[in-house]
């Protein structure tokens, strides 16, 4: 994340991205060798701009920051034809948390994994379902960090994203690294209607675990249950509105035209 400036007080987020079916991030070396570059910009208010302009990219300046990402990302066409081209999101909003997380030290190789107790947002479904368990004992990124949630849509569908910004050493200066994991979801996913603040509040916090590993499921348990209840309610309405059809009596065999013609032929032979 770097300061650009200008009349709109622009901050730029540049990097590379990778696709994966796992819930944990690919190795850092894969990002370094990736040609899937992206550049997304966002605006900040004058007070934050004055701090960023001094080169002080402090995490406190990101607290409660919200806005719209705009920019592009490079990707090969889905059909595999042609070179990488720039794609853009039709909408992409984000919001940072209002506090800095500073988790305890890294878990040791012999330490048991922390419990994953489900967390319930008042009035919202559980968030800890349909998640591929991350591999145990993977290196965790050091803190402190600030959580960030996002969502948007593009030509490929609608998506929600979750991640964090953290301080790291870049040469002789400290810098801010923002990492978000994007998951494409169904158009009726509840998180597309939630305030981004609710998505942040639903993040579970195991020790040194990246938030997308445990709080970014493909579907919410509440959405699955609601869909099942809707289907069952439709079935009940169909059964209640179903009018039994009277039995359509079939004519007796000797009352049919075919039977009469057969008898006529028999009489003719006789």
Tab-separated table of C-alpha atoms in Angstrom:
chain	number	residue	atom	x	y	z
A	1	UNK	CA	0.000	0.000	0.000
A	2	UNK	CA	1.601	3.268	-1.131
A	3	UNK	CA	0.717	6.949	-1.052
A	4	UNK	CA	0.025	8.594	-4.414
A	5	UNK	CA	-1.586	11.910	-3.498
A	6	UNK	CA	-3.176	14.298	-5.948
A	7	UNK	CA	-6.383	16.249	-5.594
A	8	UNK	CA	-8.320	13.145	-4.547
A	9	UNK	CA	-5.763	12.019	-1.915
A	10	UNK	CA	-5.238	8.679	-3.626
A	11	UNK	CA	-3.691	5.611	-1.997
A	12	UNK	CA	-2.648	2.746	-4.260
A	13	UNK	CA	-2.734	-0.964	-3.466
A	14	UNK	CA	-0.537	-2.957	-5.840
A	15	UNK	CA	0.487	-6.592	-5.904
A	16	UNK	CA	-0.217	-9.976	-7.445
A	17	UNK	CA	-3.023	-12.448	-6.990
A	18	UNK	CA	-3.502	-16.204	-7.301
A	19	UNK	CA	-6.511	-18.508	-7.474
A	20	UNK	CA	-6.817	-21.514	-5.171
A	21	UNK	CA	-9.457	-23.966	-3.966
A	22	UNK	CA	-7.866	-24.243	-0.515
A	23	UNK	CA	-8.745	-22.014	2.424
A	24	UNK	CA	-5.108	-21.134	3.133
A	25	UNK	CA	-2.969	-18.750	1.101
A	26	UNK	CA	-0.500	-20.118	-1.475
A	27	UNK	CA	3.220	-19.876	-0.626
A	28	UNK	CA	4.814	-16.452	-0.872
A	29	UNK	CA	7.117	-17.700	-3.644
A	30	UNK	CA	4.081	-18.366	-5.853
A	31	UNK	CA	2.987	-14.747	-5.497
A	32	UNK	CA	6.489	-13.520	-6.349
A	33	UNK	CA	6.530	-15.536	-9.572
A	34	UNK	CA	2.962	-14.679	-10.591
A	35	UNK	CA	2.240	-12.358	-13.525
A	36	UNK	CA	-1.325	-11.777	-12.306
A	37	UNK	CA	-0.669	-8.192	-11.276
A	38	UNK	CA	-3.304	-5.803	-9.967
A	39	UNK	CA	-3.545	-2.144	-9.030
A	40	UNK	CA	-6.482	-0.805	-7.041
A	41	UNK	CA	-6.763	2.769	-5.809
A	42	UNK	CA	-8.888	4.372	-3.119
A	43	UNK	CA	-9.332	7.852	-1.678
A	44	UNK	CA	-8.729	8.983	1.904
A	45	UNK	CA	-9.842	12.041	3.834
A	46	UNK	CA	-7.516	15.053	4.254
A	47	UNK	CA	-6.476	14.131	7.808
A	48	UNK	CA	-5.291	10.661	6.776
A	49	UNK	CA	-3.759	12.132	3.635
A	50	UNK	CA	-1.522	14.448	5.663
A	51	UNK	CA	-0.224	11.479	7.658
A	52	UNK	CA	0.328	9.287	4.581
A	53	UNK	CA	2.077	12.142	2.778
A	54	UNK	CA	4.785	12.188	5.453
A	55	UNK	CA	5.582	8.554	4.697
A	56	UNK	CA	4.070	7.350	7.972
A	57	UNK	CA	1.958	4.380	6.885
A	58	UNK	CA	0.727	3.576	10.355
A	59	UNK	CA	-2.038	1.049	10.964
A	60	UNK	CA	-3.910	3.530	13.124
A	61	UNK	CA	-4.558	5.643	10.049
A	62	UNK	CA	-6.508	2.726	8.536
A	63	UNK	CA	-8.916	2.294	11.448
A	64	UNK	CA	-12.561	2.681	10.360
A	65	UNK	CA	-11.441	3.621	6.855
A	66	UNK	CA	-14.005	2.719	4.208
A	67	UNK	CA	-14.504	3.447	0.556
A	68	UNK	CA	-14.423	2.008	-2.957
A	69	UNK	CA	-11.581	0.207	-4.675
A	70	UNK	CA	-11.165	1.142	-8.341
A	71	UNK	CA	-8.602	-0.150	-10.776
A	72	UNK	CA	-7.800	-3.320	-12.690
A	73	UNK	CA	-6.265	-6.771	-12.396
A	74	UNK	CA	-4.613	-8.882	-15.056
A	75	UNK	CA	-5.896	-12.337	-15.904
A	76	UNK	CA	-5.870	-14.740	-18.805
A	77	UNK	CA	-9.280	-14.988	-20.506
A	78	UNK	CA	-11.390	-17.805	-18.998
A	79	UNK	CA	-11.436	-19.637	-22.330
A	80	UNK	CA	-7.620	-19.628	-22.425
A	81	UNK	CA	-7.525	-17.708	-25.686
A	82	UNK	CA	-5.080	-14.832	-25.898
A	83	UNK	CA	-2.787	-13.067	-23.455
A	84	UNK	CA	-3.564	-11.575	-20.089
A	85	UNK	CA	-5.861	-8.607	-20.229
A	86	UNK	CA	-7.150	-6.103	-17.705
A	87	UNK	CA	-10.433	-6.806	-15.916
A	88	UNK	CA	-12.317	-4.371	-13.705
A	89	UNK	CA	-14.866	-4.798	-10.952
A	90	UNK	CA	-18.235	-3.126	-11.445
A	91	UNK	CA	-18.346	-2.421	-7.711
A	92	UNK	CA	-15.869	-3.089	-4.904
A	93	UNK	CA	-16.430	-1.572	-1.466
A	94	UNK	CA	-14.248	-2.111	1.613
A	95	UNK	CA	-14.077	-1.259	5.306
A	96	UNK	CA	-11.323	-1.615	7.900
A	97	UNK	CA	-11.965	-2.615	11.493
A	98	UNK	CA	-12.000	-0.113	14.344
A	99	UNK	CA	-9.241	-1.767	16.368
A	100	UNK	CA	-5.765	-3.217	15.964
A	101	UNK	CA	-5.342	-6.923	16.699
A	102	UNK	CA	-2.098	-8.053	18.305
A	103	UNK	CA	-2.327	-11.826	18.798
A	104	UNK	CA	-0.083	-13.786	21.139
A	105	UNK	CA	3.144	-15.417	19.934
A	106	UNK	CA	3.257	-18.086	17.279
A	107	UNK	CA	1.977	-21.513	18.298
A	108	UNK	CA	4.679	-24.139	18.530
A	109	UNK	CA	4.844	-27.292	16.470
A	110	UNK	CA	3.982	-29.420	19.489
A	111	UNK	CA	1.215	-27.166	20.815
A	112	UNK	CA	-2.371	-28.282	20.276
A	113	UNK	CA	-4.413	-26.369	17.752
A	114	UNK	CA	-6.660	-23.715	19.310
A	115	UNK	CA	-10.350	-24.601	19.635
A	116	UNK	CA	-12.657	-23.372	16.928
A	117	UNK	CA	-15.790	-22.522	18.834
A	118	UNK	CA	-18.523	-21.097	16.611
A	119	UNK	CA	-19.283	-17.439	17.023
A	120	UNK	CA	-22.765	-16.071	16.573
A	121	UNK	CA	-23.596	-12.571	15.429
A	122	UNK	CA	-26.897	-11.434	16.990
A	123	UNK	CA	-29.540	-12.064	14.395
A	124	UNK	CA	-27.084	-13.537	11.889
A	125	UNK	CA	-26.198	-17.131	10.925
A	126	UNK	CA	-23.091	-18.994	11.951
A	127	UNK	CA	-19.989	-18.385	9.887
A	128	UNK	CA	-17.933	-21.520	10.468
A	129	UNK	CA	-19.397	-23.912	7.919
A	130	UNK	CA	-18.300	-25.088	4.480
A	131	UNK	CA	-14.669	-24.146	5.116
A	132	UNK	CA	-11.815	-26.378	4.020
A	133	UNK	CA	-9.661	-26.904	7.147
A	134	UNK	CA	-6.255	-25.268	6.767
A	135	UNK	CA	-3.126	-27.422	7.012
A	136	UNK	CA	-1.821	-27.538	10.598
A	137	UNK	CA	1.367	-25.827	11.707
A	138	UNK	CA	1.561	-23.440	8.753
A	139	UNK	CA	3.637	-20.299	9.341
A	140	UNK	CA	1.517	-17.434	10.550
A	141	UNK	CA	2.055	-13.835	9.561
A	142	UNK	CA	3.256	-11.651	12.420
A	143	UNK	CA	1.041	-9.025	13.992
A	144	UNK	CA	-0.189	-6.522	14.759
A	145	UNK	CA	-2.820	-6.183	12.056
A	146	UNK	CA	-6.148	-4.554	11.201
A	147	UNK	CA	-8.964	-6.659	9.759
A	148	UNK	CA	-10.549	-5.620	6.479
A	149	UNK	CA	-13.745	-6.794	4.773
A	150	UNK	CA	-14.889	-6.126	1.211
A	151	UNK	CA	-17.478	-7.169	-1.336
A	152	UNK	CA	-18.377	-6.432	-4.917
A	153	UNK	CA	-19.397	-7.749	-8.296
A	154	UNK	CA	-17.981	-8.134	-11.782
A	155	UNK	CA	-18.670	-10.069	-14.969
A	156	UNK	CA	-17.849	-13.337	-13.183
A	157	UNK	CA	-20.325	-12.897	-10.317
A	158	UNK	CA	-20.633	-11.455	-6.832
A	159	UNK	CA	-17.961	-11.866	-4.177
A	160	UNK	CA	-17.053	-11.190	-0.559
A	161	UNK	CA	-13.501	-10.727	0.691
A	162	UNK	CA	-11.763	-10.836	4.048
A	163	UNK	CA	-8.217	-10.162	5.153
A	164	UNK	CA	-5.933	-7.848	7.072
A	165	UNK	CA	-3.383	-5.071	6.794
A	166	UNK	CA	-0.130	-5.448	8.708
A	167	UNK	CA	3.173	-3.629	9.115
A	168	UNK	CA	6.285	-5.091	7.563
A	169	UNK	CA	9.819	-3.958	6.813
A	170	UNK	CA	10.360	-2.840	3.202
A	171	UNK	CA	13.985	-1.888	2.804
A	172	UNK	CA	14.859	0.807	5.305
A	173	UNK	CA	11.258	1.823	5.956
A	174	UNK	CA	8.168	0.280	7.442
A	175	UNK	CA	5.306	-0.304	5.049
A	176	UNK	CA	1.738	-1.632	5.132
A	177	UNK	CA	0.861	-4.892	3.409
A	178	UNK	CA	-2.815	-5.542	2.677
A	179	UNK	CA	-3.911	-9.121	1.938
A	180	UNK	CA	-7.498	-9.986	0.989
A	181	UNK	CA	-8.964	-13.351	0.039
A	182	UNK	CA	-11.878	-13.124	-2.394
A	183	UNK	CA	-14.598	-15.761	-2.507
A	184	UNK	CA	-17.292	-15.748	-5.170
A	185	UNK	CA	-20.723	-16.460	-3.707
A	186	UNK	CA	-24.304	-16.885	-4.845
A	187	UNK	CA	-26.345	-13.789	-5.630
A	188	UNK	CA	-28.659	-14.524	-2.682
A	189	UNK	CA	-25.823	-14.727	-0.125
A	190	UNK	CA	-26.762	-12.816	3.024
A	191	UNK	CA	-23.347	-11.205	3.331
A	192	UNK	CA	-24.039	-9.160	0.211
A	193	UNK	CA	-26.749	-7.346	2.202
A	194	UNK	CA	-24.969	-7.115	5.551
A	195	UNK	CA	-23.084	-4.006	6.611
A	196	UNK	CA	-19.380	-4.746	6.221
A	197	UNK	CA	-19.067	-4.083	9.943
A	198	UNK	CA	-21.105	-7.230	10.644
A	199	UNK	CA	-18.752	-9.317	8.525
A	200	UNK	CA	-15.823	-8.014	10.579
A	201	UNK	CA	-17.605	-8.747	13.838
A	202	UNK	CA	-18.168	-12.334	12.737
A	203	UNK	CA	-14.450	-13.073	12.373
A	204	UNK	CA	-13.191	-15.756	14.723
A	205	UNK	CA	-9.699	-15.229	16.055
A	206	UNK	CA	-7.629	-18.357	16.577
A	207	UNK	CA	-4.004	-17.686	17.355
A	208	UNK	CA	-2.145	-16.261	14.363
A	209	UNK	CA	-4.627	-17.655	11.880
A	210	UNK	CA	-5.455	-15.640	8.794
A	211	UNK	CA	-9.147	-14.654	8.918
A	212	UNK	CA	-10.012	-16.169	5.541
A	213	UNK	CA	-9.045	-19.617	6.811
A	214	UNK	CA	-11.943	-19.843	9.239
A	215	UNK	CA	-14.414	-16.988	8.619
A	216	UNK	CA	-14.958	-16.910	4.857
A	217	UNK	CA	-17.166	-19.923	4.048
A	218	UNK	CA	-18.646	-20.643	0.643
A	219	UNK	CA	-22.143	-20.470	2.099
A	220	UNK	CA	-23.569	-19.483	5.442
A	221	UNK	CA	-25.314	-22.092	7.503
A	222	UNK	CA	-28.263	-19.746	7.904
A	223	UNK	CA	-28.596	-19.367	4.133
A	224	UNK	CA	-28.622	-23.139	3.658
A	225	UNK	CA	-31.264	-23.592	6.359
A	226	UNK	CA	-33.362	-20.729	4.946
A	227	UNK	CA	-33.267	-22.282	1.480
A	228	UNK	CA	-34.336	-25.663	2.830
A	229	UNK	CA	-37.189	-24.042	4.760
A	230	UNK	CA	-38.288	-22.139	1.652
A	231	UNK	CA	-38.321	-25.305	-0.455
A	232	UNK	CA	-40.286	-27.162	2.224
A	233	UNK	CA	-42.773	-24.282	2.539
A	234	UNK	CA	-43.339	-24.342	-1.235
A	235	UNK	CA	-43.981	-28.073	-1.096
A	236	UNK	CA	-46.489	-27.620	1.708
A	237	UNK	CA	-48.296	-24.882	-0.232
A	238	UNK	CA	-48.452	-27.110	-3.296
A	239	UNK	CA	-49.883	-29.955	-1.228
A	240	UNK	CA	-52.405	-27.608	0.410
A	241	UNK	CA	-53.532	-26.129	-2.908
A	242	UNK	CA	-53.611	-29.431	-4.738
A	243	UNK	CA	-57.133	-30.348	-5.808
A	244	UNK	CA	-57.559	-34.092	-6.235
A	245	UNK	CA	-58.710	-34.892	-9.746
A	246	UNK	CA	-61.713	-37.230	-10.017
A	247	UNK	CA	-61.030	-40.640	-11.434
A	248	UNK	CA	-61.513	-40.498	-15.159
A	249	UNK	CA	-63.706	-43.522	-15.807
A	250	UNK	CA	-62.639	-45.466	-18.860
A	251	UNK	CA	-65.367	-46.810	-21.132
A	252	UNK	CA	-66.036	-50.480	-20.905
A	253	UNK	CA	-64.431	-52.604	-23.563
A	254	UNK	CA	-67.748	-53.483	-25.236
A	255	UNK	CA	-68.687	-49.785	-25.417
A	256	UNK	CA	-65.767	-48.729	-27.558
A	257	UNK	CA	-65.850	-48.096	-31.295
A	258	UNK	CA	-63.117	-50.653	-31.834
A	259	UNK	CA	-65.235	-53.323	-30.143
A	260	UNK	CA	-68.247	-52.426	-32.272
A	261	UNK	CA	-66.233	-52.666	-35.491
A	262	UNK	CA	-64.881	-56.037	-34.408
A	263	UNK	CA	-68.409	-57.319	-33.757
A	264	UNK	CA	-69.578	-55.957	-37.113
A	265	UNK	CA	-66.829	-57.899	-38.893
A	266	UNK	CA	-67.782	-61.043	-37.001
A	267	UNK	CA	-71.423	-60.715	-37.945
A	268	UNK	CA	-70.434	-60.213	-41.587
A	269	UNK	CA	-68.453	-63.458	-41.592
A	270	UNK	CA	-71.316	-65.285	-40.005
